[in-house]
Amino acid sequence: MMASCGFINDGKDKLYGSDADIVKEGDSFSYTSRTGSTSTRIADLEFEGFSGTETIWSLDAEKKADLRIDYFLTVNKGAFKVVLVTPDDQAVTIAEGSCKGISKVSLNKGRNRIKFVGARTAGKVEMHLQAGKAIKITTTPG
């Protein structure tokens, strides 16, 4: 059996509306195309056919600390959002759909994560993190 080019219905798009799945430690995602890069403070990516959840940054806060996130999201189709997962596994939406802005969040002590969540989406993401010395930022392979 041959598959045609396009979206493969593997169920990952159903993760979009499920906080229980979004906060899970392990990621489940697929892209048909992903270009760009992610560093410890900057994400600059273009993508197509993204569905699922992908952890972009792990933020280890040694104490309660503030994080500033500058973002510019362009969503050409589907649904896309950026979510903060707190140490007590709460999902907090930072940005959703096509938008730009600045979000200032107070991170609780412990391991916080920033995830991209998509459902059959295509677009572009530019994000810049500004954090003090109390927050150690680590990128995840992607």
mmCIF file with all atom_site columns, C-alpha atoms in Angstrom:
data_model
loop_
_atom_site.group_PDB
_atom_site.id
_atom_site.type_symbol
_atom_site.label_atom_id
_atom_site.label_alt_id
_atom_site.label_comp_id
_atom_site.label_asym_id
_atom_site.label_entity_id
_atom_site.label_seq_id
_atom_site.pdbx_PDB_ins_code
_atom_site.Cartn_x
_atom_site.Cartn_y
_atom_site.Cartn_z
_atom_site.occupancy
_atom_site.B_iso_or_equiv
_atom_site.pdbx_formal_charge
_atom_site.auth_seq_id
_atom_site.auth_comp_id
_atom_site.auth_asym_id
_atom_site.auth_atom_id
_atom_site.pdbx_PDB_model_num
ATOM 1   C CA . MET A 1 1   ? 0.000  0.000  0.000  1.00 0.00 ? 1   MET A CA 1
ATOM 2   C CA . MET A 1 2   ? 1.364  3.426  -0.909 1.00 0.00 ? 2   MET A CA 1
ATOM 3   C CA . ALA A 1 3   ? 0.822  6.629  1.014  1.00 0.00 ? 3   ALA A CA 1
ATOM 4   C CA . SER A 1 4   ? 0.472  9.953  -0.724 1.00 0.00 ? 4   SER A CA 1
ATOM 5   C CA . CYS A 1 5   ? 2.212  13.140 0.325  1.00 0.00 ? 5   CYS A CA 1
ATOM 6   C CA . GLY A 1 6   ? 0.314  15.092 2.906  1.00 0.00 ? 6   GLY A CA 1
ATOM 7   C CA . PHE A 1 7   ? -0.897 14.724 6.443  1.00 0.00 ? 7   PHE A CA 1
ATOM 8   C CA . ILE A 1 8   ? -0.787 11.316 8.071  1.00 0.00 ? 8   ILE A CA 1
ATOM 9   C CA . ASN A 1 9   ? -3.633 10.810 10.503 1.00 0.00 ? 9   ASN A CA 1
ATOM 10  C CA . ASP A 1 10  ? -1.705 9.397  13.468 1.00 0.00 ? 10  ASP A CA 1
ATOM 11  C CA . GLY A 1 11  ? -3.838 10.916 16.240 1.00 0.00 ? 11  GLY A CA 1
ATOM 12  C CA . LYS A 1 12  ? -1.255 13.521 17.323 1.00 0.00 ? 12  LYS A CA 1
ATOM 13  C CA . ASP A 1 13  ? -3.608 16.364 16.373 1.00 0.00 ? 13  ASP A CA 1
ATOM 14  C CA . LYS A 1 14  ? -5.924 15.202 19.181 1.00 0.00 ? 14  LYS A CA 1
ATOM 15  C CA . LEU A 1 15  ? -3.282 16.204 21.770 1.00 0.00 ? 15  LEU A CA 1
ATOM 16  C CA . TYR A 1 16  ? -3.955 19.911 21.090 1.00 0.00 ? 16  TYR A CA 1
ATOM 17  C CA . GLY A 1 17  ? -6.946 20.227 23.417 1.00 0.00 ? 17  GLY A CA 1
ATOM 18  C CA . SER A 1 18  ? -5.772 17.821 26.108 1.00 0.00 ? 18  SER A CA 1
ATOM 19  C CA . ASP A 1 19  ? -3.887 19.406 29.019 1.00 0.00 ? 19  ASP A CA 1
ATOM 20  C CA . ALA A 1 20  ? -3.327 15.903 30.427 1.00 0.00 ? 20  ALA A CA 1
ATOM 21  C CA . ASP A 1 21  ? -1.372 14.994 27.271 1.00 0.00 ? 21  ASP A CA 1
ATOM 22  C CA . ILE A 1 22  ? 0.369  18.377 26.977 1.00 0.00 ? 22  ILE A CA 1
ATOM 23  C CA . VAL A 1 23  ? 1.890  18.178 30.469 1.00 0.00 ? 23  VAL A CA 1
ATOM 24  C CA . LYS A 1 24  ? 3.266  14.652 29.958 1.00 0.00 ? 24  LYS A CA 1
ATOM 25  C CA . GLU A 1 25  ? 7.023  14.289 30.255 1.00 0.00 ? 25  GLU A CA 1
ATOM 26  C CA . GLY A 1 26  ? 7.469  12.511 26.927 1.00 0.00 ? 26  GLY A CA 1
ATOM 27  C CA . ASP A 1 27  ? 6.712  14.319 23.681 1.00 0.00 ? 27  ASP A CA 1
ATOM 28  C CA . SER A 1 28  ? 4.761  12.947 20.754 1.00 0.00 ? 28  SER A CA 1
ATOM 29  C CA . PHE A 1 29  ? 4.968  14.972 17.550 1.00 0.00 ? 29  PHE A CA 1
ATOM 30  C CA . SER A 1 30  ? 5.518  14.880 13.810 1.00 0.00 ? 30  SER A CA 1
ATOM 31  C CA . TYR A 1 31  ? 6.422  17.422 11.119 1.00 0.00 ? 31  TYR A CA 1
ATOM 32  C CA . THR A 1 32  ? 6.336  17.110 7.354  1.00 0.00 ? 32  THR A CA 1
ATOM 33  C CA . SER A 1 33  ? 8.913  19.937 7.264  1.00 0.00 ? 33  SER A CA 1
ATOM 34  C CA . ARG A 1 34  ? 10.851 21.852 9.951  1.00 0.00 ? 34  ARG A CA 1
ATOM 35  C CA . THR A 1 35  ? 13.639 24.400 9.312  1.00 0.00 ? 35  THR A CA 1
ATOM 36  C CA . GLY A 1 36  ? 15.416 26.894 11.527 1.00 0.00 ? 36  GLY A CA 1
ATOM 37  C CA . SER A 1 37  ? 17.095 26.618 14.887 1.00 0.00 ? 37  SER A CA 1
ATOM 38  C CA . THR A 1 38  ? 16.632 26.730 18.636 1.00 0.00 ? 38  THR A CA 1
ATOM 39  C CA . SER A 1 39  ? 19.260 27.959 21.105 1.00 0.00 ? 39  SER A CA 1
ATOM 40  C CA . THR A 1 40  ? 19.119 28.458 24.867 1.00 0.00 ? 40  THR A CA 1
ATOM 41  C CA . ARG A 1 41  ? 17.270 31.756 24.474 1.00 0.00 ? 41  ARG A CA 1
ATOM 42  C CA . ILE A 1 42  ? 16.043 31.990 20.856 1.00 0.00 ? 42  ILE A CA 1
ATOM 43  C CA . ALA A 1 43  ? 13.750 29.888 18.669 1.00 0.00 ? 43  ALA A CA 1
ATOM 44  C CA . ASP A 1 44  ? 13.424 30.773 14.980 1.00 0.00 ? 44  ASP A CA 1
ATOM 45  C CA . LEU A 1 45  ? 11.518 28.039 13.144 1.00 0.00 ? 45  LEU A CA 1
ATOM 46  C CA . GLU A 1 46  ? 9.338  27.491 10.088 1.00 0.00 ? 46  GLU A CA 1
ATOM 47  C CA . PHE A 1 47  ? 7.262  24.341 9.886  1.00 0.00 ? 47  PHE A CA 1
ATOM 48  C CA . GLU A 1 48  ? 4.581  22.446 7.998  1.00 0.00 ? 48  GLU A CA 1
ATOM 49  C CA . GLY A 1 49  ? 2.416  19.521 8.974  1.00 0.00 ? 49  GLY A CA 1
ATOM 50  C CA . PHE A 1 50  ? 3.128  19.835 12.703 1.00 0.00 ? 50  PHE A CA 1
ATOM 51  C CA . SER A 1 51  ? 0.922  17.893 15.098 1.00 0.00 ? 51  SER A CA 1
ATOM 52  C CA . GLY A 1 52  ? 1.525  16.918 18.708 1.00 0.00 ? 52  GLY A CA 1
ATOM 53  C CA . THR A 1 53  ? 3.571  18.367 21.559 1.00 0.00 ? 53  THR A CA 1
ATOM 54  C CA . GLU A 1 54  ? 7.280  19.205 21.471 1.00 0.00 ? 54  GLU A CA 1
ATOM 55  C CA . THR A 1 55  ? 9.298  20.482 24.435 1.00 0.00 ? 55  THR A CA 1
ATOM 56  C CA . ILE A 1 56  ? 11.496 23.340 23.211 1.00 0.00 ? 56  ILE A CA 1
ATOM 57  C CA . TRP A 1 57  ? 13.029 24.490 26.516 1.00 0.00 ? 57  TRP A CA 1
ATOM 58  C CA . SER A 1 58  ? 13.465 23.128 30.004 1.00 0.00 ? 58  SER A CA 1
ATOM 59  C CA . LEU A 1 59  ? 13.648 25.928 32.587 1.00 0.00 ? 59  LEU A CA 1
ATOM 60  C CA . ASP A 1 60  ? 15.076 24.942 35.955 1.00 0.00 ? 60  ASP A CA 1
ATOM 61  C CA . ALA A 1 61  ? 14.294 27.653 38.504 1.00 0.00 ? 61  ALA A CA 1
ATOM 62  C CA . GLU A 1 62  ? 16.263 27.492 41.761 1.00 0.00 ? 62  GLU A CA 1
ATOM 63  C CA . LYS A 1 63  ? 13.660 29.817 43.299 1.00 0.00 ? 63  LYS A CA 1
ATOM 64  C CA . LYS A 1 64  ? 10.554 31.693 42.163 1.00 0.00 ? 64  LYS A CA 1
ATOM 65  C CA . ALA A 1 65  ? 11.780 33.860 39.272 1.00 0.00 ? 65  ALA A CA 1
ATOM 66  C CA . ASP A 1 66  ? 10.470 35.982 36.404 1.00 0.00 ? 66  ASP A CA 1
ATOM 67  C CA . LEU A 1 67  ? 10.776 35.105 32.735 1.00 0.00 ? 67  LEU A CA 1
ATOM 68  C CA . ARG A 1 68  ? 10.111 37.435 29.805 1.00 0.00 ? 68  ARG A CA 1
ATOM 69  C CA . ILE A 1 69  ? 9.076  35.898 26.491 1.00 0.00 ? 69  ILE A CA 1
ATOM 70  C CA . ASP A 1 70  ? 8.998  37.996 23.324 1.00 0.00 ? 70  ASP A CA 1
ATOM 71  C CA . TYR A 1 71  ? 7.159  36.183 20.548 1.00 0.00 ? 71  TYR A CA 1
ATOM 72  C CA . PHE A 1 72  ? 5.969  36.510 16.973 1.00 0.00 ? 72  PHE A CA 1
ATOM 73  C CA . LEU A 1 73  ? 3.785  33.664 15.698 1.00 0.00 ? 73  LEU A CA 1
ATOM 74  C CA . THR A 1 74  ? 2.408  33.261 12.195 1.00 0.00 ? 74  THR A CA 1
ATOM 75  C CA . VAL A 1 75  ? -0.023 30.395 11.714 1.00 0.00 ? 75  VAL A CA 1
ATOM 76  C CA . ASN A 1 76  ? -0.909 29.705 8.076  1.00 0.00 ? 76  ASN A CA 1
ATOM 77  C CA . LYS A 1 77  ? -3.220 26.761 8.757  1.00 0.00 ? 77  LYS A CA 1
ATOM 78  C CA . GLY A 1 78  ? -4.312 24.488 11.565 1.00 0.00 ? 78  GLY A CA 1
ATOM 79  C CA . ALA A 1 79  ? -3.932 25.303 15.263 1.00 0.00 ? 79  ALA A CA 1
ATOM 80  C CA . PHE A 1 80  ? -0.742 26.237 17.133 1.00 0.00 ? 80  PHE A CA 1
ATOM 81  C CA . LYS A 1 81  ? 0.049  27.405 20.657 1.00 0.00 ? 81  LYS A CA 1
ATOM 82  C CA . VAL A 1 82  ? 2.990  27.871 23.011 1.00 0.00 ? 82  VAL A CA 1
ATOM 83  C CA . VAL A 1 83  ? 2.432  26.415 26.482 1.00 0.00 ? 83  VAL A CA 1
ATOM 84  C CA . LEU A 1 84  ? 4.289  26.687 29.780 1.00 0.00 ? 84  LEU A CA 1
ATOM 85  C CA . VAL A 1 85  ? 4.192  23.496 31.850 1.00 0.00 ? 85  VAL A CA 1
ATOM 86  C CA . THR A 1 86  ? 4.742  24.258 35.540 1.00 0.00 ? 86  THR A CA 1
ATOM 87  C CA . PRO A 1 87  ? 6.537  21.986 38.055 1.00 0.00 ? 87  PRO A CA 1
ATOM 88  C CA . ASP A 1 88  ? 3.129  20.844 39.346 1.00 0.00 ? 88  ASP A CA 1
ATOM 89  C CA . ASP A 1 89  ? 2.036  19.892 35.797 1.00 0.00 ? 89  ASP A CA 1
ATOM 90  C CA . GLN A 1 90  ? -0.287 22.796 35.041 1.00 0.00 ? 90  GLN A CA 1
ATOM 91  C CA . ALA A 1 91  ? -0.523 23.895 31.388 1.00 0.00 ? 91  ALA A CA 1
ATOM 92  C CA . VAL A 1 92  ? -0.523 27.685 30.909 1.00 0.00 ? 92  VAL A CA 1
ATOM 93  C CA . THR A 1 93  ? -1.026 29.025 27.367 1.00 0.00 ? 93  THR A CA 1
ATOM 94  C CA . ILE A 1 94  ? 1.493  31.774 26.582 1.00 0.00 ? 94  ILE A CA 1
ATOM 95  C CA . ALA A 1 95  ? 0.387  32.489 23.005 1.00 0.00 ? 95  ALA A CA 1
ATOM 96  C CA . GLU A 1 96  ? -2.032 30.932 20.534 1.00 0.00 ? 96  GLU A CA 1
ATOM 97  C CA . GLY A 1 97  ? -2.655 31.425 16.818 1.00 0.00 ? 97  GLY A CA 1
ATOM 98  C CA . SER A 1 98  ? -1.076 34.252 14.823 1.00 0.00 ? 98  SER A CA 1
ATOM 99  C CA . CYS A 1 99  ? 0.029  36.923 17.275 1.00 0.00 ? 99  CYS A CA 1
ATOM 100 C CA . LYS A 1 100 ? 2.939  38.909 18.600 1.00 0.00 ? 100 LYS A CA 1
ATOM 101 C CA . GLY A 1 101 ? 3.665  40.281 21.999 1.00 0.00 ? 101 GLY A CA 1
ATOM 102 C CA . ILE A 1 102 ? 5.508  40.032 25.268 1.00 0.00 ? 102 ILE A CA 1
ATOM 103 C CA . SER A 1 103 ? 4.549  37.661 28.048 1.00 0.00 ? 103 SER A CA 1
ATOM 104 C CA . LYS A 1 104 ? 5.966  37.994 31.548 1.00 0.00 ? 104 LYS A CA 1
ATOM 105 C CA . VAL A 1 105 ? 5.518  34.891 33.661 1.00 0.00 ? 105 VAL A CA 1
ATOM 106 C CA . SER A 1 106 ? 6.561  34.035 37.176 1.00 0.00 ? 106 SER A CA 1
ATOM 107 C CA . LEU A 1 107 ? 8.171  30.598 37.241 1.00 0.00 ? 107 LEU A CA 1
ATOM 108 C CA . ASN A 1 108 ? 7.794  28.453 40.333 1.00 0.00 ? 108 ASN A CA 1
ATOM 109 C CA . LYS A 1 109 ? 10.822 26.758 41.827 1.00 0.00 ? 109 LYS A CA 1
ATOM 110 C CA . GLY A 1 110 ? 11.588 23.518 40.004 1.00 0.00 ? 110 GLY A CA 1
ATOM 111 C CA . ARG A 1 111 ? 11.477 22.289 36.437 1.00 0.00 ? 111 ARG A CA 1
ATOM 112 C CA . ASN A 1 112 ? 9.270  24.282 34.073 1.00 0.00 ? 112 ASN A CA 1
ATOM 113 C CA . ARG A 1 113 ? 8.955  23.500 30.355 1.00 0.00 ? 113 ARG A CA 1
ATOM 114 C CA . ILE A 1 114 ? 7.963  25.462 27.266 1.00 0.00 ? 114 ILE A CA 1
ATOM 115 C CA . LYS A 1 115 ? 6.229  23.352 24.640 1.00 0.00 ? 115 LYS A CA 1
ATOM 116 C CA . PHE A 1 116 ? 4.941  23.898 21.136 1.00 0.00 ? 116 PHE A CA 1
ATOM 117 C CA . VAL A 1 117 ? 1.548  22.280 20.596 1.00 0.00 ? 117 VAL A CA 1
ATOM 118 C CA . GLY A 1 118 ? 0.022  21.870 17.160 1.00 0.00 ? 118 GLY A CA 1
ATOM 119 C CA . ALA A 1 119 ? -2.808 20.284 15.225 1.00 0.00 ? 119 ALA A CA 1
ATOM 120 C CA . ARG A 1 120 ? -2.198 19.958 11.476 1.00 0.00 ? 120 ARG A CA 1
ATOM 121 C CA . THR A 1 121 ? -0.484 23.314 11.477 1.00 0.00 ? 121 THR A CA 1
ATOM 122 C CA . ALA A 1 122 ? 1.982  25.275 9.388  1.00 0.00 ? 122 ALA A CA 1
ATOM 123 C CA . GLY A 1 123 ? 3.669  28.561 10.188 1.00 0.00 ? 123 GLY A CA 1
ATOM 124 C CA . LYS A 1 124 ? 6.613  30.405 11.671 1.00 0.00 ? 124 LYS A CA 1
ATOM 125 C CA . VAL A 1 125 ? 7.716  31.006 15.268 1.00 0.00 ? 125 VAL A CA 1
ATOM 126 C CA . GLU A 1 126 ? 10.197 33.574 16.581 1.00 0.00 ? 126 GLU A CA 1
ATOM 127 C CA . MET A 1 127 ? 10.714 33.598 20.346 1.00 0.00 ? 127 MET A CA 1
ATOM 128 C CA . HIS A 1 128 ? 13.271 35.233 22.635 1.00 0.00 ? 128 HIS A CA 1
ATOM 129 C CA . LEU A 1 129 ? 13.634 34.408 26.331 1.00 0.00 ? 129 LEU A CA 1
ATOM 130 C CA . GLN A 1 130 ? 15.024 36.790 28.944 1.00 0.00 ? 130 GLN A CA 1
ATOM 131 C CA . ALA A 1 131 ? 15.761 35.255 32.328 1.00 0.00 ? 131 ALA A CA 1
ATOM 132 C CA . GLY A 1 132 ? 17.856 36.012 35.379 1.00 0.00 ? 132 GLY A CA 1
ATOM 133 C CA . LYS A 1 133 ? 20.582 33.877 36.916 1.00 0.00 ? 133 LYS A CA 1
ATOM 134 C CA . ALA A 1 134 ? 18.058 31.887 38.998 1.00 0.00 ? 134 ALA A CA 1
ATOM 135 C CA . ILE A 1 135 ? 16.780 30.161 35.820 1.00 0.00 ? 135 ILE A CA 1
ATOM 136 C CA . LYS A 1 136 ? 18.867 27.600 33.931 1.00 0.00 ? 136 LYS A CA 1
ATOM 137 C CA . ILE A 1 137 ? 17.595 27.189 30.360 1.00 0.00 ? 137 ILE A CA 1
ATOM 138 C CA . THR A 1 138 ? 18.273 24.007 28.413 1.00 0.00 ? 138 THR A CA 1
ATOM 139 C CA . THR A 1 139 ? 17.180 23.261 24.851 1.00 0.00 ? 139 THR A CA 1
ATOM 140 C CA . THR A 1 140 ? 15.844 19.884 23.888 1.00 0.00 ? 140 THR A CA 1
ATOM 141 C CA . PRO A 1 141 ? 17.064 18.134 20.737 1.00 0.00 ? 141 PRO A CA 1
ATOM 142 C CA . GLY A 1 142 ? 14.730 18.844 17.869 1.00 0.00 ? 142 GLY A CA 1
#
